Amino acid sequence: MSRRFLLCLLLCVSYLVGCSEKQEGPVVKTAQGDVQGFIKENVNMFYGIPYAAPPVGDLRWKTPQPHANWEGVRKTTSAPPLCFQSMLYMQRGQEDCLYLNVATPDIKPAKPKPVMVWFHGGGFIGGDGLQGTPLQRLAARGDVVVVSLQYRVGALGFMAHPALSAESEKTNNQSVSGNYGLMDQQAALRWVRDNIGAFGGDSKNVTIFGESAGGMSVCAHLASPVSAGLFKQAIIQSGPCTKNNADLSAAEKQGEWLAIRAGCEGRGNLLQCLRDKKPEEILQALPNDPAFVFGEGDFGVWGPVTDGHILPE
């Protein structure tokens, strides 16, 4: 075997090994730490960036809290978990779900690009941030930075209860509960404000848009003083602004009924009992009707609440 042949064989093997290695994706520095994405259809993609702490344990039914910083580079190349949900009696997802996705044509453009933040539909009891038009195609065709996100849904995202309102009064000086899913969306918008510039986006030119429950969410943010200044434009797609949201007292009655059905009413520490329940037990306490928009009788309908704070009226 000649030396020339061995050299050619070595070069061929080296070439094949190099081709088999996955190309390293783009790295961006966020306020919490560095993230590494991937390229899809010539667009820079980042899946599953945490925008708030996992709402589990004592953080269930509380305002979203900041996510802890991390060291090193966090891989953001896999689709994030869905928020725990039950539609047509099929359960999926998990409570640790407050993640967002970013698609950007250019991380360092000559001029920051407009930003579009997508709220998914699903009747406020289901859905996920990657349903619908692929993010990279909207980013490429519109020459915009696109963000989508998961937010808490169903009873885990919109349950109100007198005990939760009292807890809120004690910790936040505001006697409100419910609307945790809307608070998640607001937390994501604050993340966009603080971080999207590193992805090539213009934090002062943010459009929120959504379909069905996502469209209704857009309407809620147009009305909510807490959302003021977090976006510039809004697009509502097939989501009415005219739906009558439950007021706080009605929503709290539904929460009380859920606590009874979950076996926590009358316990010494009702909230601890509810927070100790598995998410499956919470959703099974007041299951959604197959025609989920109608709920189960007078109860089981989850969505925005006129709480006097997130939605004053």
Short mmCIF file of N, CA and C in Angstrom, two decimals, residues 6 18 23 31 41 57-58 62 65 95 98-99 132 136 140 156 168 179 193 224 227 243 262 265 268 270 278 292 308:
data_model
loop_
_atom_site.label_atom_id
_atom_site.label_comp_id
_atom_site.label_asym_id
_atom_site.label_seq_id
_atom_site.Cartn_x
_atom_site.Cartn_y
_atom_site.Cartn_z
N LEU A 6 -2.36 5.99 1.25
CA LEU A 6 -2.69 6.16 2.66
C LEU A 6 -3.04 7.61 2.97
N GLY A 18 -15.70 15.33 9.32
CA GLY A 18 -16.03 16.75 9.42
C GLY A 18 -17.44 17.03 8.93
N GLN A 23 -23.16 21.34 12.57
CA GLN A 23 -22.67 22.71 12.55
C GLN A 23 -23.11 23.44 13.81
N ALA A 31 -29.85 38.31 29.27
CA ALA A 31 -29.63 38.82 30.62
C ALA A 31 -29.38 37.69 31.62
N GLU A 41 -33.69 26.75 7.52
CA GLU A 41 -34.11 27.50 6.32
C GLU A 41 -33.45 28.88 6.31
N GLY A 57 -44.66 23.93 42.54
CA GLY A 57 -44.59 23.98 44.00
C GLY A 57 -45.25 25.22 44.54
N ASP A 58 -44.52 25.97 45.35
CA ASP A 58 -45.07 27.18 45.96
C ASP A 58 -45.30 28.30 44.96
N LYS A 62 -49.00 31.84 41.24
CA LYS A 62 -48.37 33.08 41.65
C LYS A 62 -47.88 33.80 40.41
N GLN A 65 -42.06 34.57 38.30
CA GLN A 65 -40.86 35.09 38.94
C GLN A 65 -39.67 35.03 37.98
N GLU A 95 -45.83 21.33 34.06
CA GLU A 95 -45.95 22.66 34.67
C GLU A 95 -44.73 23.53 34.41
N LEU A 98 -42.58 27.64 31.10
CA LEU A 98 -42.52 29.05 30.71
C LEU A 98 -41.28 29.32 29.87
N TYR A 99 -41.38 28.96 28.60
CA TYR A 99 -40.29 29.10 27.64
C TYR A 99 -40.79 29.84 26.41
N GLY A 132 -49.13 26.39 14.26
CA GLY A 132 -49.40 27.41 13.25
C GLY A 132 -48.24 27.58 12.29
N GLN A 136 -39.77 30.36 11.28
CA GLN A 136 -38.68 30.78 10.41
C GLN A 136 -39.20 31.33 9.08
N ALA A 140 -38.41 35.06 7.76
CA ALA A 140 -37.71 35.25 6.49
C ALA A 140 -38.52 36.10 5.52
N LEU A 156 -54.67 25.83 35.93
CA LEU A 156 -53.34 26.22 36.39
C LEU A 156 -52.98 27.64 35.95
N SER A 168 -52.45 37.22 47.83
CA SER A 168 -51.97 38.31 46.99
C SER A 168 -52.01 39.64 47.74
N ASN A 179 -55.77 35.03 36.16
CA ASN A 179 -55.01 35.75 35.12
C ASN A 179 -53.52 35.43 35.12
N ARG A 193 -38.55 43.00 25.77
CA ARG A 193 -38.06 44.37 25.95
C ARG A 193 -36.59 44.40 26.36
N SER A 224 -55.21 46.24 29.35
CA SER A 224 -54.55 46.12 30.64
C SER A 224 -53.52 47.23 30.86
N SER A 227 -49.84 46.12 30.87
CA SER A 227 -49.17 45.86 29.59
C SER A 227 -48.73 47.12 28.88
N LYS A 243 -66.18 39.11 24.35
CA LYS A 243 -66.53 38.04 25.28
C LYS A 243 -66.58 38.59 26.70
N ALA A 262 -61.41 18.81 44.61
CA ALA A 262 -60.06 18.27 44.78
C ALA A 262 -59.82 17.74 46.19
N GLU A 265 -61.04 21.58 50.44
CA GLU A 265 -61.87 22.50 51.21
C GLU A 265 -61.97 21.99 52.65
N GLY A 268 -56.64 22.49 56.87
CA GLY A 268 -55.99 23.56 57.63
C GLY A 268 -55.31 24.57 56.74
N LEU A 270 -55.45 25.27 52.99
CA LEU A 270 -56.09 24.94 51.72
C LEU A 270 -55.15 25.11 50.54
N LYS A 278 -51.07 16.81 42.35
CA LYS A 278 -50.47 16.67 41.02
C LYS A 278 -51.27 17.51 40.04
N PHE A 292 -65.06 22.49 24.51
CA PHE A 292 -64.40 23.17 25.61
C PHE A 292 -64.81 24.62 25.77
N GLY A 308 -59.64 43.59 38.55
CA GLY A 308 -59.37 44.90 39.14
C GLY A 308 -57.92 45.32 39.05
#
